[in-house]
Amino acid sequence: MRILVSISRILVGVLFIISGLIKLNDPLGFSYKLQEYFSVDVLNIPFLEPYALIISVLVVVFEVVLGVFLIIGYKPKFTVWSLLGMIVFFTFLTFYSAYFDKVKDCGCFGDALKLTPWESFTKDVILLILILILFIGSKHIKPVFSSLQTTILALLSFIFSFWLGYHVLMHLPVIDFRAYKIGNNILEGMSTPENAPKPIVEYYWKFKVNGEEKIITTDGSYPDVDGDYVDVDSKVIDEGYKPPVVDFSIENSEGDNLTEQFLSEDNLIIVVSYSLEHIEKSGAEKLKAMSDEAIKKGYKVIGLTASGEETKQQIKKTYGLNFDFYLCDEKALKTVVRSNPGILELDRGTVKQKVHWNDIDELKL
């Protein structure tokens, strides 16, 4: 049991720390995933959606801290009970998501590693078994260092976790795992290679043959059967290749798609605000000076938002902005940059710079 506890202690502790740090690197992204879980279509607890960000920060900080506690042997009973409570809840959540096909990606490892709902559930079941071993053999979890050293390390893990969460919210994620990171080309990210794997879909045709129902499976072609057609269902067996950039487009108020036109510009500044209704006032106040300087130096400046025309005109008038806002999907804009507003510099579709509105002065024009 001592050996099993030691192995489980290392595996669970390291996994909780890694998983927590990845999400703590992008708590805003994890809060979007929590909002998806809280929505009417999933858990039907929409009253928690406004608190998704604070919940995401507290959950991931607790996740990192518990991993550290387990490794160093700080307060083993509290740690093991907390780990058990968390994994039971997350196992339920991933099973519910997988069984009812509600959320396609659990967000366990943020954008760094995408897991299917069933993969997430399997991971949680394995963790549950390991944590049950720790629960049964908790007496074998001993502190690695002296009492004072262990307490100091535990306190430092709290301080570091909260500092990291605050830092990335006030700036941008330390590591960008998304398709819009600096150096990536958005146009290339939207394209599908010629030899890319195609989706595999099975079709289940229901016929009535000699008074009995019969189901025939094909790849989509109509089956050659002597009977009366009743119904057809389909199931995606393999989704095939999915481009890393999806739902990104630039449209004007008339619905014209201007994506390729703007992504072919040599020097383009894009101001991203997924919702102008919720734009940070301090950030909006910095946009005029930045855009005036950019235009003076030969840049094309545009804005991207999911807000309506009336709101766009109101924001332009309120802050004296001299560039136009175009339409883009809200979810895509939340993925582009974790800031409202956020600023990108593009050169023929390649992301050259990306800054939080707090760091707008660091934008090099």
Short mmCIF file of C-alpha atoms in Angstrom, two decimals, residues 18 30 39 49-50 57 63 71 145 152 195 205 211 233 241 246 250 269-271 291 299 307 316 336 357 364:
data_model
loop_
_atom_site.label_atom_id
_atom_site.label_comp_id
_atom_site.label_asym_id
_atom_site.label_seq_id
_atom_site.Cartn_x
_atom_site.Cartn_y
_atom_site.Cartn_z
CA ILE A 18 0.05 20.64 -14.82
CA PHE A 30 -11.71 28.38 -18.76
CA SER A 39 -25.93 27.32 -19.85
CA GLU A 49 -22.78 32.49 -15.69
CA PRO A 50 -21.96 36.04 -14.44
CA VAL A 57 -9.85 31.41 -10.95
CA GLU A 63 -6.36 22.61 -8.29
CA ILE A 71 3.46 16.33 -3.37
CA PHE A 145 10.23 18.57 4.46
CA ILE A 152 6.20 28.01 3.62
CA ASN A 195 -4.77 15.14 -48.73
CA TRP A 205 -31.40 3.14 -43.57
CA GLY A 211 -43.59 -6.78 -43.04
CA ASP A 233 -30.22 8.17 -39.42
CA TYR A 241 -9.41 17.02 -40.52
CA VAL A 246 -13.03 28.19 -37.70
CA ILE A 250 -14.83 39.80 -41.58
CA ILE A 269 -4.14 46.72 -37.16
CA ILE A 270 -7.23 44.93 -35.84
CA VAL A 271 -8.99 46.13 -32.71
CA SER A 291 -5.21 54.24 -34.11
CA TYR A 299 -1.37 51.12 -41.28
CA SER A 307 -22.15 43.92 -31.62
CA LYS A 316 -17.10 55.47 -32.41
CA VAL A 336 -8.50 35.50 -31.05
CA TRP A 357 -5.36 46.89 -23.81
CA LYS A 364 5.49 48.73 -31.88
#
